Amino acid sequence: MKIAFYGTKPYDRIWFEPMAKEYGFDIHFIEAACNQETIFMAKGHDAICIFVNDYVDAAMIDELYEMNVKAILLRSAGFNNVDVKAAEDKIVILRVPSYSPEAVAEFTMAMLLTVNRLTHKAYNRTRDFNMSLNGLMGIDLYEKTAGVIGTGKIGQAMIRILNGFQMHVICYDPFPAGGLEAEYVSLEKLFKSSDIISLHCPLNSDTRHIINRETINMMKKGVYLVNTSRGGLIETEALIDGLLAGRFGGVGLDVYEEEEGVFYEDRSSDIITDDNLARLMTFPNVLVTSHMGFFTREAMRAIARTTLENAYALENGLPLVNQVGTESAT
Ligand code: NAD
């Protein structure tokens, strides 16, 4: 199988190159992101392989179909960046539903601890021998209320971690899971009673801008909000207004609505034209990271393995256990 691998970074090759040899796949590594301008590069390949900030819209699906490309191999769990409906009966979409939920949950806690206890600022200060504590006061997490939105694999891993801090954990999910050390409540109750809120639901038409002006106004003053799920869950302008009004103790964003083309790239020498992102960076209580919750050795190895197993199953007519179906599309 010939695979056009978009958005290649050096850390992708470490895992994919040796494993592709095991399966006998011919991978063409392309640095460019997959978009309307670069889709022509898929010609001559059996499949394309994409990540979270690539996209495939309906017109691109038609182009891929004409090029006789059989599959879109997602190196991610989320598939909001592909027009699943347009791909029906044309191209198979295969994803990596789970690789290391703990990687993302552990990173979420790292973000929460950082925005709360400001260790990133302390690090910079002490390197300059500025040993002042002014402005570095945080809160105890112990016995505070944590609200988890979305109790799938990552949400459940997060609940386990939050319980380790002896927090009172409440959660919301339209499809509750059994046996969790957390109390399911309504979304409204979660917004009103949480000291920290962590987002772990997928981005779909129900969850887009689940954090908006109305829900921000329901939250406790001084709430901590962490989003390691998808940027579109938060209405950025409403978040900025909430930050300006001093409603948040801290905000950790590993994902951002308009991250495509900026996240994963070195843009340090460029003029940043996204005013909202630039504004977010100016708040002392906001921490932005570049969609890296997944980024552990264990997760990268598992992503490569499942992606290539998906391709192997397709090539050999085996059951496609990780196929994205239109029933779960948004
Ligand atoms: P999952 O499918 O196991 O769980 C998602 C949960 O969200 C499910 O229980 C589902 O019922 C629930 N849900 C659906 N609609 C909801 C709604 N309206 N309100 C609340 N909950 C709702 O997925 P997961 O593996 O736990 O991943 C969660 C999300 O994390 C993914 O969708 C992806 O966007 C994100 N993610 C981010 C990174 C990163 O690097 N930052 C890595 C992997 C995944």
Short mmCIF file of C-alpha atoms and ligand atoms in Angstrom, two decimals:
data_model
loop_
_atom_site.label_atom_id
_atom_site.label_comp_id
_atom_site.label_asym_id
_atom_site.label_seq_id
_atom_site.Cartn_x
_atom_site.Cartn_y
_atom_site.Cartn_z
CA MET A 1 0.00 0.00 0.00
CA LYS A 2 1.24 3.50 -0.87
CA ILE A 3 0.38 6.08 1.79
CA ALA A 4 0.67 9.87 1.50
CA PHE A 5 1.52 10.99 5.02
CA TYR A 6 0.61 14.67 5.52
CA GLY A 7 1.88 17.07 8.16
CA THR A 8 5.00 15.02 8.89
CA LYS A 9 7.14 16.06 11.85
CA PRO A 10 10.46 14.43 12.83
CA TYR A 11 8.74 12.71 15.78
CA ASP A 12 6.26 11.00 13.41
CA ARG A 13 9.03 9.40 11.39
CA ILE A 14 10.65 7.91 14.51
CA TRP A 15 7.65 5.65 14.96
CA PHE A 16 6.14 5.26 11.50
CA GLU A 17 9.27 4.59 9.45
CA PRO A 18 10.40 1.36 11.15
CA MET A 19 6.86 0.06 11.66
CA ALA A 20 5.83 0.70 8.04
CA LYS A 21 8.67 -1.61 6.97
CA GLU A 22 7.20 -4.43 9.10
CA TYR A 23 3.93 -4.14 7.14
CA GLY A 24 5.64 -3.60 3.79
CA PHE A 25 3.96 -0.20 3.32
CA ASP A 26 5.46 2.51 1.17
CA ILE A 27 5.00 5.79 3.04
CA HIS A 28 5.58 9.10 1.29
CA PHE A 29 6.26 11.64 4.06
CA ILE A 30 4.97 15.12 3.20
CA GLU A 31 5.67 18.09 5.47
CA ALA A 32 2.77 20.19 4.21
CA ALA A 33 -0.60 20.01 5.93
CA CYS A 34 -3.47 18.38 4.08
CA ASN A 35 -5.75 21.07 2.66
CA GLN A 36 -7.27 22.19 -0.63
CA GLU A 37 -3.90 23.38 -1.94
CA THR A 38 -2.01 20.17 -1.14
CA ILE A 39 -4.59 17.46 -1.79
CA PHE A 40 -3.22 16.95 -5.34
CA MET A 41 -0.17 15.32 -3.72
CA ALA A 42 -2.33 12.33 -2.83
CA LYS A 43 -2.29 11.23 -6.50
CA GLY A 44 -0.79 7.79 -6.97
CA HIS A 45 -1.39 6.73 -3.36
CA ASP A 46 -3.87 4.22 -1.98
CA ALA A 47 -4.46 6.14 1.24
CA ILE A 48 -3.73 9.45 2.90
CA CYS A 49 -2.72 9.73 6.53
CA ILE A 50 -3.65 12.94 8.39
CA PHE A 51 -3.57 14.53 11.83
CA VAL A 52 -5.77 16.94 13.80
CA ASN A 53 -4.92 20.17 11.99
CA ASP A 54 -5.26 18.72 8.52
CA TYR A 55 -8.71 18.73 7.00
CA VAL A 56 -10.61 16.97 4.24
CA ASP A 57 -13.79 18.68 3.07
CA ALA A 58 -16.44 17.46 0.62
CA ALA A 59 -14.66 18.85 -2.47
CA MET A 60 -11.40 17.19 -1.41
CA ILE A 61 -13.23 13.88 -0.88
CA ASP A 62 -14.37 14.06 -4.51
CA GLU A 63 -10.81 14.76 -5.64
CA LEU A 64 -9.50 11.83 -3.62
CA TYR A 65 -12.21 9.60 -5.05
CA GLU A 66 -11.24 10.58 -8.59
CA MET A 67 -7.59 9.86 -7.76
CA ASN A 68 -8.70 6.39 -6.62
CA VAL A 69 -7.54 6.97 -3.05
CA LYS A 70 -9.28 4.33 -0.96
CA ALA A 71 -8.83 5.50 2.62
CA ILE A 72 -8.22 8.37 5.01
CA LEU A 73 -6.10 7.14 7.90
CA LEU A 74 -6.53 9.46 10.87
CA ARG A 75 -3.67 9.52 13.36
CA SER A 76 -6.16 10.78 15.94
CA ALA A 77 -9.33 9.83 17.77
CA GLY A 78 -11.28 12.96 16.81
CA PHE A 79 -12.61 13.18 13.24
CA ASN A 80 -14.33 16.57 13.23
CA ASN A 81 -11.81 17.69 10.56
CA VAL A 82 -13.15 15.27 7.92
CA ASP A 83 -16.49 15.54 6.10
CA VAL A 84 -17.65 12.06 7.08
CA LYS A 85 -20.99 12.33 5.31
CA ALA A 86 -19.36 13.31 2.01
CA ALA A 87 -17.02 10.32 2.29
CA GLU A 88 -19.86 7.81 2.61
CA ASP A 89 -19.69 5.17 -0.19
CA LYS A 90 -16.55 6.83 -1.55
CA ILE A 91 -13.68 6.63 0.90
CA VAL A 92 -13.15 4.65 4.08
CA ILE A 93 -12.17 6.66 7.15
CA LEU A 94 -10.20 4.85 9.83
CA ARG A 95 -9.13 6.39 13.14
CA VAL A 96 -7.21 5.62 16.31
CA PRO A 97 -10.02 5.58 18.88
CA SER A 98 -7.75 5.16 21.86
CA TYR A 99 -4.00 5.34 22.32
CA SER A 100 -3.21 6.64 25.76
CA PRO A 101 -6.07 8.36 27.57
CA GLU A 102 -3.71 8.69 30.54
CA ALA A 103 -1.31 10.79 28.43
CA VAL A 104 -4.01 13.41 27.85
CA ALA A 105 -5.42 13.23 31.38
CA GLU A 106 -1.98 13.55 32.97
CA PHE A 107 -1.23 16.55 30.76
CA THR A 108 -4.58 18.09 31.73
CA MET A 109 -3.60 17.85 35.39
CA ALA A 110 -0.18 19.32 34.56
CA MET A 111 -1.92 22.31 32.96
CA LEU A 112 -4.25 22.74 35.91
CA LEU A 113 -1.38 22.60 38.40
CA THR A 114 0.63 25.04 36.30
CA VAL A 115 -2.07 27.69 35.91
CA ASN A 116 -2.96 27.31 39.57
CA ARG A 117 0.50 27.24 41.21
CA LEU A 118 2.27 29.23 38.44
CA THR A 119 5.33 27.01 38.36
CA HIS A 120 6.12 28.27 34.83
CA LYS A 121 6.49 31.79 36.21
CA ALA A 122 8.44 30.66 39.26
CA TYR A 123 10.88 28.85 36.96
CA ASN A 124 11.56 32.03 34.97
CA ARG A 125 11.84 34.18 38.09
CA THR A 126 14.29 32.03 39.99
CA ARG A 127 16.59 31.73 36.98
CA ASP A 128 16.93 35.53 37.24
CA PHE A 129 17.36 35.26 41.01
CA ASN A 130 14.03 36.97 41.48
CA MET A 131 12.86 35.04 44.53
CA SER A 132 9.77 37.15 45.17
CA LEU A 133 6.48 35.29 45.68
CA ASN A 134 4.30 38.25 44.77
CA GLY A 135 1.58 37.20 42.35
CA LEU A 136 2.28 33.47 42.66
CA MET A 137 -0.44 32.49 45.16
CA GLY A 138 -2.63 29.55 44.11
CA ILE A 139 -5.44 27.53 45.71
CA ASP A 140 -5.53 24.07 47.32
CA LEU A 141 -7.19 21.51 45.07
CA TYR A 142 -7.86 19.27 48.08
CA GLU A 143 -11.61 19.01 48.79
CA LYS A 144 -12.50 21.43 45.97
CA THR A 145 -15.16 20.48 43.42
CA ALA A 146 -13.96 19.38 39.98
CA GLY A 147 -16.44 19.22 37.08
CA VAL A 148 -15.63 16.86 34.21
CA ILE A 149 -17.57 17.27 30.95
CA GLY A 150 -17.39 14.05 28.94
CA THR A 151 -16.71 10.82 30.79
CA GLY A 152 -15.23 8.71 28.01
CA LYS A 153 -11.74 7.27 28.14
CA ILE A 154 -9.89 10.52 28.86
CA GLY A 155 -12.59 11.91 31.17
CA GLN A 156 -12.48 8.71 33.22
CA ALA A 157 -8.67 8.83 33.46
CA MET A 158 -9.01 12.45 34.60
CA ILE A 159 -11.59 11.46 37.22
CA ARG A 160 -9.12 8.92 38.64
CA ILE A 161 -6.42 11.60 38.88
CA LEU A 162 -8.77 14.16 40.45
CA ASN A 163 -9.82 11.59 43.05
CA GLY A 164 -6.13 11.11 43.83
CA PHE A 165 -6.10 14.78 44.86
CA GLN A 166 -9.14 14.06 47.04
CA MET A 167 -11.34 16.44 45.14
CA HIS A 168 -15.12 16.08 45.03
CA VAL A 169 -15.70 15.07 41.41
CA ILE A 170 -18.92 15.80 39.55
CA CYS A 171 -19.45 15.09 35.87
CA TYR A 172 -21.77 15.41 32.92
CA ASP A 173 -22.20 13.13 29.91
CA PRO A 174 -25.38 12.37 27.92
CA PHE A 175 -24.25 8.71 27.97
CA PRO A 176 -23.25 8.08 31.59
CA ALA A 177 -20.76 5.32 32.39
CA GLY A 178 -21.14 3.03 35.38
CA GLY A 179 -18.77 2.54 38.29
CA LEU A 180 -17.09 5.96 38.31
CA GLU A 181 -15.91 7.68 41.46
CA ALA A 182 -17.84 10.78 40.42
CA GLU A 183 -21.40 12.03 40.68
CA TYR A 184 -23.34 12.71 37.47
CA VAL A 185 -25.12 16.08 37.60
CA SER A 186 -26.85 18.33 35.08
CA LEU A 187 -24.61 20.55 32.96
CA GLU A 188 -26.08 23.60 34.68
CA LYS A 189 -25.27 22.23 38.14
CA LEU A 190 -21.74 21.39 37.00
CA PHE A 191 -21.17 24.95 35.76
CA LYS A 192 -22.62 26.45 38.95
CA SER A 193 -20.80 24.30 41.51
CA SER A 194 -17.35 23.53 40.07
CA ASP A 195 -14.13 25.16 41.26
CA ILE A 196 -12.36 23.65 38.28
CA ILE A 197 -13.89 22.51 34.97
CA SER A 198 -12.18 20.14 32.57
CA LEU A 199 -13.46 19.45 29.05
CA HIS A 200 -13.26 15.91 27.68
CA CYS A 201 -16.15 15.66 25.21
CA PRO A 202 -15.76 15.49 21.42
CA LEU A 203 -16.45 18.49 19.22
CA ASN A 204 -19.81 18.07 17.51
CA SER A 205 -22.90 20.14 16.81
CA ASP A 206 -24.11 19.68 20.42
CA THR A 207 -20.84 20.60 22.05
CA ARG A 208 -19.58 23.45 19.84
CA HIS A 209 -19.25 26.52 22.10
CA ILE A 210 -20.46 24.58 25.13
CA ILE A 211 -18.43 27.24 26.96
CA ASN A 212 -20.13 30.48 25.93
CA ARG A 213 -21.28 33.76 27.50
CA GLU A 214 -24.26 32.16 29.18
CA THR A 215 -22.37 29.21 30.65
CA ILE A 216 -19.42 31.40 31.72
CA ASN A 217 -21.88 33.60 33.61
CA MET A 218 -23.15 30.52 35.48
CA MET A 219 -19.63 29.64 36.71
CA LYS A 220 -18.22 30.48 40.12
CA LYS A 221 -16.03 33.56 40.16
CA GLY A 222 -12.40 32.42 40.19
CA VAL A 223 -13.14 29.11 38.40
CA TYR A 224 -10.28 27.28 36.68
CA LEU A 225 -11.03 26.03 33.18
CA VAL A 226 -8.89 23.52 31.29
CA ASN A 227 -9.51 22.45 27.70
CA THR A 228 -7.43 19.62 26.29
CA SER A 229 -10.24 18.38 24.05
CA ARG A 230 -11.01 20.57 21.01
CA GLY A 231 -10.77 24.33 20.58
CA GLY A 232 -14.28 24.70 19.18
CA LEU A 233 -15.78 23.74 22.55
CA ILE A 234 -15.01 27.27 23.74
CA GLU A 235 -16.37 30.48 22.21
CA THR A 236 -13.07 32.37 22.30
CA GLU A 237 -14.53 35.88 22.35
CA ALA A 238 -16.78 35.01 25.29
CA LEU A 239 -13.76 33.53 27.09
CA ILE A 240 -11.73 36.69 26.51
CA ASP A 241 -14.59 38.85 27.85
CA GLY A 242 -14.85 36.55 30.89
CA LEU A 243 -11.10 36.88 31.47
CA LEU A 244 -11.31 40.67 31.12
CA ALA A 245 -14.13 40.69 33.68
CA GLY A 246 -11.89 38.73 36.08
CA ARG A 247 -14.18 35.72 36.20
CA PHE A 248 -11.43 33.09 35.91
CA GLY A 249 -8.77 32.05 38.39
CA GLY A 250 -6.89 30.49 35.52
CA VAL A 251 -7.41 29.00 32.08
CA GLY A 252 -5.37 26.23 30.45
CA LEU A 253 -5.80 25.77 26.72
CA ASP A 254 -4.07 22.94 24.90
CA VAL A 255 -6.41 23.47 21.98
CA TYR A 256 -7.79 26.57 20.31
CA GLU A 257 -10.63 27.22 17.86
CA GLU A 258 -8.37 28.62 15.14
CA GLU A 259 -5.27 26.55 15.85
CA GLU A 260 -4.90 25.22 12.31
CA GLY A 261 -1.77 26.59 10.63
CA VAL A 262 -0.38 27.96 13.91
CA PHE A 263 -0.20 25.05 16.33
CA TYR A 264 2.63 22.58 15.64
CA GLU A 265 4.53 25.25 13.70
CA ASP A 266 7.37 27.59 14.69
CA ARG A 267 5.78 30.98 14.06
CA SER A 268 8.13 32.88 16.35
CA SER A 269 9.45 35.08 13.53
CA ASP A 270 6.03 35.82 12.02
CA ILE A 271 3.51 38.57 12.61
CA ILE A 272 0.57 36.88 14.29
CA THR A 273 -2.64 38.04 12.63
CA ASP A 274 -5.02 36.23 14.96
CA ASP A 275 -5.99 38.96 17.43
CA ASN A 276 -7.86 36.58 19.73
CA LEU A 277 -4.87 34.28 20.13
CA ALA A 278 -2.57 37.26 20.64
CA ARG A 279 -5.00 38.64 23.26
CA LEU A 280 -5.17 35.31 25.09
CA MET A 281 -1.37 35.29 25.39
CA THR A 282 -1.48 38.62 27.26
CA PHE A 283 -3.46 37.33 30.26
CA PRO A 284 -1.23 36.42 33.19
CA ASN A 285 -3.60 33.61 34.18
CA VAL A 286 -3.84 31.90 30.78
CA LEU A 287 -1.54 29.10 29.69
CA VAL A 288 -1.61 28.06 26.03
CA THR A 289 0.12 24.92 24.80
CA SER A 290 0.27 23.58 21.27
CA HIS A 291 -2.17 20.62 21.27
CA MET A 292 0.32 18.32 22.95
CA GLY A 293 -1.78 16.43 25.49
CA PHE A 294 -1.23 13.20 23.55
CA PHE A 295 2.52 13.64 23.21
CA THR A 296 4.15 10.78 25.10
CA ARG A 297 6.31 7.95 23.81
CA GLU A 298 3.63 5.41 24.71
CA ALA A 299 0.92 7.34 22.88
CA MET A 300 3.05 7.94 19.76
CA ARG A 301 3.94 4.27 19.54
CA ALA A 302 0.28 3.26 19.93
CA ILE A 303 -0.88 5.80 17.32
CA ALA A 304 1.60 4.45 14.78
CA ARG A 305 0.69 0.84 15.54
CA THR A 306 -3.09 1.33 15.25
CA THR A 307 -2.85 3.54 12.15
CA LEU A 308 -0.82 0.90 10.34
CA GLU A 309 -3.01 -1.95 11.62
CA ASN A 310 -6.00 -0.06 10.19
CA ALA A 311 -4.23 0.14 6.82
CA TYR A 312 -3.27 -3.54 7.02
CA ALA A 313 -6.89 -4.54 7.74
CA LEU A 314 -8.09 -2.53 4.75
CA GLU A 315 -5.47 -3.99 2.42
CA ASN A 316 -6.24 -7.56 3.51
CA GLY A 317 -10.03 -7.38 3.65
CA LEU A 318 -10.10 -7.84 7.44
CA PRO A 319 -12.85 -6.29 9.63
CA LEU A 320 -12.41 -2.52 9.89
CA VAL A 321 -12.89 -2.18 13.63
CA ASN A 322 -11.83 1.47 13.70
CA GLN A 323 -13.94 2.70 10.81
CA VAL A 324 -15.67 6.05 11.33
CA GLY A 325 -19.33 5.66 10.39
CA THR A 326 -21.83 8.29 9.49
CA GLU A 327 -23.88 7.43 12.58
CA SER A 328 -21.27 9.15 14.75
CA ALA A 329 -20.65 12.04 12.37
CA THR A 330 -21.70 15.57 13.14
P1 NAD B 1 -14.39 9.15 24.11
O1 NAD B 1 -15.17 8.95 22.86
O2 NAD B 1 -13.88 7.97 24.86
O3 NAD B 1 -15.25 10.02 25.14
C1 NAD B 1 -15.99 11.16 24.79
C2 NAD B 1 -17.14 11.25 25.76
O4 NAD B 1 -17.83 12.47 25.51
C3 NAD B 1 -18.16 10.11 25.60
O5 NAD B 1 -18.42 9.49 26.85
C4 NAD B 1 -19.38 10.82 25.07
O6 NAD B 1 -20.61 10.23 25.52
C5 NAD B 1 -19.19 12.20 25.66
N1 NAD B 1 -20.04 13.21 25.04
C6 NAD B 1 -20.60 13.20 23.80
N2 NAD B 1 -21.38 14.29 23.65
C7 NAD B 1 -21.30 14.97 24.82
C8 NAD B 1 -21.91 16.17 25.29
N3 NAD B 1 -22.77 16.85 24.52
N4 NAD B 1 -21.62 16.59 26.54
C9 NAD B 1 -20.76 15.89 27.33
N5 NAD B 1 -20.18 14.74 26.94
C10 NAD B 1 -20.44 14.29 25.70
O7 NAD B 1 -13.21 10.13 23.73
P2 NAD B 1 -11.84 10.34 24.52
O8 NAD B 1 -10.83 9.39 24.00
O9 NAD B 1 -12.10 10.42 25.97
O10 NAD B 1 -11.42 11.78 23.95
C11 NAD B 1 -12.14 12.95 24.30
C12 NAD B 1 -11.68 14.08 23.41
O11 NAD B 1 -10.33 14.41 23.74
C13 NAD B 1 -11.61 13.72 21.91
O12 NAD B 1 -12.85 13.95 21.29
C14 NAD B 1 -10.58 14.68 21.39
O13 NAD B 1 -11.24 15.84 20.93
C15 NAD B 1 -9.75 15.04 22.61
N6 NAD B 1 -8.35 14.62 22.52
C16 NAD B 1 -7.37 15.55 22.69
C17 NAD B 1 -6.02 15.19 22.66
C18 NAD B 1 -4.91 16.18 22.88
O14 NAD B 1 -3.76 15.90 22.50
N7 NAD B 1 -5.14 17.32 23.51
C19 NAD B 1 -5.69 13.84 22.40
C20 NAD B 1 -6.72 12.92 22.23
C21 NAD B 1 -8.03 13.31 22.29
#
